[in-house]
Amino acid sequence: MTARMPTALAATFLMLAPHAAQAQNIEGFRPLFEDRLHQQGDGFSLCVNTLSMTAPFERALASAIGDILLTDVKIIDIEPNAPVRPLDTALSYTAEQIYILMAEQCDGFMGFSIAAGYPDWLTVSRPYLVGENILITKDPTVERLEDIPTDRPIGSRFGTAGDASLITYLQSLPETRRWKRFGYGENTLLLERLDDGTVASGVIWEPTLQFATKGDPAAAGYRQIAAPFNISASQVGIGIRTIDSYLKEELADAIEALVEDGTIDALMREHHLAGETSAAQTSLNR
């Protein structure tokens, strides 16, 4: 099932005063948000960003969650209302629009970063996907960051955990020994700049690299190199209404079981989010 912004609620949302505070916008929908019961009887619905690179994996995972919990999971594809970058996962809806979607049809919304700060009405499940951010290059002579001259820039994707780790490290270095950082607004552009030599190395989420190369980065010429600093992993979970604490517990139990039995690793490989050398979720997702 594919859905856009719910029509009746969207019309109401768009009629709100354009300069009203976000909290005021949300308050108008709070009674519906808090009173809505699960619409699937004993089951529940999970919404998926249909154009995200992780969407096929997340649909398969949602079905596996239903199998583990012996319940019906209704999978709803949500079409973004703005262009989506091919190698990114962000949903282009605002917080208010997410609120409306969860008020009317989404018991859970897949694809939420664990690290991000969220309003009080939203919580995030245990992560179902933990991916390392890695330092890569296409230069066969480079084995570690220190092999790269400091006049050659390092690339990263704006706003990611890997980008934050790189910034922290570079700021700790004396200016005379500091590489330049070139930040890019999308992963496709980051990989293109690695390909054409604009940047000598780049920090990227490993599932993104795996997806971009159909599970074989080496065949595409990419190599992971040693980083002299700790790069935080990125974790992805399911966004849930804070009031649905029981659902959060159920999802945590299901995800734990699917991590432990290897299902999530198998689904990640099937959908080109992990390769043969990728660390297993049993070691990353604890």
Coordinates of C-alpha atoms in Angstrom, one line a residue:
M1 CA 0.0 0.0 0.0
T2 CA 1.3 3.4 -0.9
A3 CA 0.2 6.6 0.8
R4 CA 0.8 10.3 0.7
M5 CA -0.1 12.9 3.3
P6 CA -3.6 12.0 4.7
T7 CA -6.0 14.2 2.7
A8 CA -8.4 15.4 5.5
L9 CA -5.6 16.0 8.0
A10 CA -3.3 17.6 5.4
A11 CA -6.0 20.1 4.4
T12 CA -6.4 21.1 8.1
F13 CA -2.6 21.3 8.5
L14 CA -2.2 23.6 5.5
M15 CA -4.9 25.9 6.8
L16 CA -2.9 26.6 10.0
A17 CA -1.5 30.0 10.3
P18 CA 1.9 30.0 8.5
H19 CA 3.7 31.7 11.3
A20 CA 2.3 29.6 14.1
A21 CA 4.8 27.9 16.3
Q22 CA 5.5 24.2 15.6
A23 CA 4.2 23.3 19.0
Q24 CA 0.9 25.0 18.3
N25 CA 0.5 23.2 15.0
I26 CA 1.0 19.9 16.7
E27 CA -1.3 20.7 19.6
G28 CA -4.2 20.9 17.2
F29 CA -3.8 17.2 16.3
R30 CA -2.8 15.9 19.8
P31 CA -6.3 14.5 20.7
L32 CA -6.4 12.4 17.5
F33 CA -2.8 11.4 18.0
E34 CA -3.3 10.3 21.6
D35 CA -6.7 8.7 21.2
R36 CA -6.1 6.6 18.0
L37 CA -6.0 2.9 18.6
H38 CA -4.1 0.5 16.4
Q39 CA -6.3 0.0 13.4
Q40 CA -5.2 -3.6 12.7
G41 CA -6.9 -5.4 15.5
D42 CA -4.1 -7.4 17.1
G43 CA -1.6 -6.2 14.4
F44 CA 0.0 -2.9 13.7
S45 CA 1.2 -0.9 10.8
L46 CA 4.8 0.0 9.8
C47 CA 5.4 2.8 7.4
V48 CA 8.4 2.9 5.0
N49 CA 10.0 5.7 3.0
T50 CA 9.3 4.1 -0.4
L51 CA 12.2 5.9 -2.2
S52 CA 14.9 5.3 0.5
M53 CA 17.7 3.0 -0.5
T54 CA 16.8 0.9 2.5
A55 CA 13.1 0.5 1.6
P56 CA 13.3 -3.0 0.1
F57 CA 15.2 -4.2 3.2
E58 CA 12.8 -2.5 5.6
R59 CA 9.7 -4.1 3.9
A60 CA 11.3 -7.5 4.3
L61 CA 12.2 -6.8 7.9
A62 CA 8.7 -5.6 8.7
S63 CA 7.4 -8.9 7.4
A64 CA 10.0 -10.8 9.5
I65 CA 8.9 -8.8 12.6
G66 CA 5.3 -9.9 12.0
D67 CA 6.4 -13.5 11.7
I68 CA 8.4 -13.4 15.0
L69 CA 5.5 -11.7 16.9
L70 CA 2.9 -14.0 15.2
T71 CA 0.9 -10.9 14.3
D72 CA -0.2 -9.1 11.2
V73 CA 2.0 -6.2 10.1
K74 CA 0.5 -3.9 7.6
I75 CA 3.3 -2.3 5.5
I76 CA 2.5 1.2 4.2
D77 CA 4.8 2.9 1.6
I78 CA 5.0 6.6 2.2
E79 CA 5.9 8.6 -0.9
P80 CA 8.2 11.6 0.0
N81 CA 6.8 15.0 -1.0
A82 CA 10.2 16.2 -2.3
P83 CA 12.9 14.7 -4.5
V84 CA 15.0 12.0 -2.8
R85 CA 18.7 11.6 -3.2
P86 CA 19.4 8.1 -4.5
L87 CA 21.9 7.0 -1.8
D88 CA 20.2 8.7 1.2
T89 CA 17.6 7.6 3.6
A90 CA 16.1 10.8 5.0
L91 CA 12.3 11.4 4.7
S92 CA 11.4 14.8 3.4
Y93 CA 8.4 15.4 5.6
T94 CA 8.5 18.0 8.4
A95 CA 8.0 17.0 12.1
E96 CA 4.4 18.2 11.9
Q97 CA 3.7 16.0 8.8
I98 CA 5.3 13.0 10.5
Y99 CA 3.0 13.7 13.5
I100 CA 0.0 13.7 11.2
L101 CA 1.0 10.4 9.5
M102 CA 1.5 8.7 12.9
A103 CA -1.8 10.1 14.1
E104 CA -3.7 8.6 11.3
Q105 CA -2.0 5.5 9.9
C106 CA 1.6 4.7 11.0
D107 CA 1.9 2.8 14.3
G108 CA 5.7 2.8 13.6
F109 CA 7.8 4.6 11.0
M110 CA 11.0 2.9 9.9
G111 CA 14.2 4.8 9.2
F112 CA 14.7 7.0 12.3
S113 CA 18.3 7.7 13.4
I114 CA 18.9 6.7 17.0
A115 CA 21.3 9.7 17.6
A116 CA 18.9 12.5 16.6
G117 CA 17.0 14.5 19.1
Y118 CA 13.2 14.1 18.9
P119 CA 10.2 15.8 20.4
D120 CA 8.5 14.4 23.5
W121 CA 5.7 12.7 21.5
L122 CA 8.2 10.5 19.5
T123 CA 10.5 7.7 20.7
V124 CA 12.7 5.3 18.7
S125 CA 12.9 1.5 19.0
R126 CA 16.0 -0.5 19.6
P127 CA 18.1 -0.2 16.4
Y128 CA 17.4 -2.8 13.7
L129 CA 20.4 -1.6 11.6
V130 CA 23.8 -0.5 13.0
G131 CA 26.3 0.5 10.3
E132 CA 29.9 1.5 10.7
N133 CA 31.1 4.7 9.2
I134 CA 34.3 4.0 7.4
L135 CA 37.2 5.8 5.8
I136 CA 37.7 4.8 2.1
T137 CA 39.9 5.7 -0.9
K138 CA 40.4 4.7 -4.5
D139 CA 44.2 5.3 -4.3
P140 CA 45.9 1.9 -4.3
T141 CA 49.0 3.3 -2.6
V142 CA 47.1 4.6 0.5
E143 CA 46.7 2.3 3.5
R144 CA 46.0 4.8 6.2
L145 CA 45.0 8.5 6.5
E146 CA 48.5 9.5 7.3
D147 CA 49.6 8.3 3.8
I148 CA 47.6 11.2 2.3
P149 CA 49.3 14.6 2.0
T150 CA 47.6 17.2 4.1
D151 CA 47.0 19.4 1.0
R152 CA 44.6 16.7 -0.3
P153 CA 41.0 17.1 1.0
I154 CA 38.9 14.5 2.8
G155 CA 35.2 14.2 1.8
S156 CA 32.2 13.5 4.0
R157 CA 28.4 13.6 3.9
F158 CA 27.0 16.7 5.8
G159 CA 25.2 16.0 9.0
T160 CA 26.2 12.4 9.5
A161 CA 27.8 10.7 12.5
G162 CA 30.9 10.1 10.3
D163 CA 31.0 13.7 9.4
A164 CA 30.8 14.8 13.1
S165 CA 33.7 12.4 14.0
L166 CA 35.8 13.7 11.1
I167 CA 35.2 17.3 12.2
T168 CA 36.1 16.6 15.8
Y169 CA 39.4 14.9 14.8
L170 CA 40.4 17.6 12.3
Q171 CA 39.8 20.3 14.9
S172 CA 42.1 18.5 17.3
L173 CA 45.0 18.9 14.9
P174 CA 47.4 21.9 14.6
E175 CA 46.4 23.9 11.5
T176 CA 49.7 23.1 9.8
R177 CA 48.9 19.3 10.0
R178 CA 45.2 19.5 9.2
W179 CA 43.6 18.1 6.1
K180 CA 40.8 20.1 4.5
R181 CA 37.3 18.7 4.7
F182 CA 35.0 18.9 1.7
G183 CA 31.4 18.3 2.9
Y184 CA 28.7 17.2 0.4
G185 CA 25.0 17.3 0.6
E186 CA 24.5 13.8 -0.8
N187 CA 26.4 10.5 -0.9
T188 CA 26.2 10.2 -4.7
L189 CA 28.3 13.4 -5.0
L190 CA 30.7 12.2 -2.4
L191 CA 31.4 9.0 -4.3
E192 CA 31.7 11.0 -7.6
R193 CA 34.3 13.2 -6.1
L194 CA 36.3 10.2 -4.9
D195 CA 36.0 8.8 -8.4
D196 CA 37.3 11.9 -10.1
G197 CA 40.0 12.5 -7.5
T198 CA 38.7 15.8 -6.1
V199 CA 39.0 14.2 -2.6
A200 CA 41.7 11.7 -1.7
S201 CA 39.5 9.9 0.8
G202 CA 36.0 10.0 2.3
V203 CA 34.0 9.0 5.3
I204 CA 30.9 7.1 4.4
W205 CA 28.3 4.9 6.0
E206 CA 29.2 1.3 5.0
P207 CA 25.6 0.3 4.1
T208 CA 25.6 3.2 1.6
L209 CA 28.8 2.1 0.0
Q210 CA 27.6 -1.5 -0.2
F211 CA 24.3 -0.4 -1.8
A212 CA 26.1 1.9 -4.3
T213 CA 28.4 -1.0 -5.4
K214 CA 25.8 -3.8 -5.3
G215 CA 27.6 -5.4 -2.4
D216 CA 31.1 -5.3 -3.9
P217 CA 33.1 -2.1 -3.1
A218 CA 36.4 -3.7 -4.1
A219 CA 35.2 -4.4 -7.6
A220 CA 34.3 -0.7 -7.9
G221 CA 37.8 0.2 -6.7
Y222 CA 37.0 1.4 -3.2
R223 CA 39.2 0.3 -0.3
Q224 CA 38.8 0.9 3.4
I225 CA 41.8 2.4 5.1
A226 CA 42.8 2.8 8.7
A227 CA 41.6 5.9 10.5
P228 CA 43.6 7.5 13.4
F229 CA 40.4 8.5 15.2
N230 CA 37.2 6.8 16.4
I231 CA 34.3 7.0 13.9
S232 CA 30.9 6.7 15.5
A233 CA 28.5 4.1 14.0
S234 CA 25.1 5.1 12.7
Q235 CA 22.0 3.4 14.2
V236 CA 18.6 3.2 12.6
G237 CA 15.3 2.2 14.4
I238 CA 11.6 2.6 14.2
G239 CA 9.9 5.8 15.2
I240 CA 7.0 5.2 17.6
R241 CA 4.5 7.3 19.5
T242 CA 5.8 7.7 23.0
I243 CA 2.5 6.6 24.4
D244 CA 2.9 3.2 22.6
S245 CA 5.4 1.9 25.2
Y246 CA 4.1 -1.7 24.8
L247 CA 4.6 -1.7 21.1
K248 CA 8.2 -0.4 21.7
E249 CA 8.9 -3.4 23.9
E250 CA 7.4 -5.8 21.4
L251 CA 9.5 -4.4 18.6
A252 CA 12.7 -4.5 20.8
D253 CA 12.0 -8.2 21.5
A254 CA 11.5 -9.0 17.8
I255 CA 14.5 -7.1 16.6
E256 CA 16.7 -8.8 19.2
A257 CA 15.6 -12.2 18.0
L258 CA 16.1 -11.3 14.4
V259 CA 19.6 -10.0 15.2
E260 CA 20.6 -13.1 17.1
D261 CA 19.3 -15.6 14.6
G262 CA 21.1 -13.9 11.7
T263 CA 17.9 -12.8 9.8
I264 CA 18.9 -9.2 9.7
D265 CA 22.4 -9.9 8.5
A266 CA 20.9 -12.1 5.7
L267 CA 18.4 -9.5 4.7
M268 CA 21.1 -6.8 4.6
R269 CA 23.2 -9.0 2.3
E270 CA 20.2 -9.8 0.1
H271 CA 19.4 -6.1 -0.3
H272 CA 23.1 -5.0 -0.8
L273 CA 23.4 -3.2 2.5
A274 CA 26.2 -5.5 3.7
G275 CA 29.0 -7.5 2.0
E276 CA 31.0 -10.6 2.9
T277 CA 33.5 -8.6 5.0
S278 CA 30.9 -6.5 6.8
A279 CA 30.7 -6.8 10.6
A280 CA 27.8 -8.9 11.7
Q281 CA 24.9 -7.3 13.5
T282 CA 25.4 -9.7 16.4
S283 CA 28.7 -7.8 17.1
L284 CA 27.5 -4.3 16.2
N285 CA 23.9 -4.3 17.5
R286 CA 24.1 -4.9 21.2

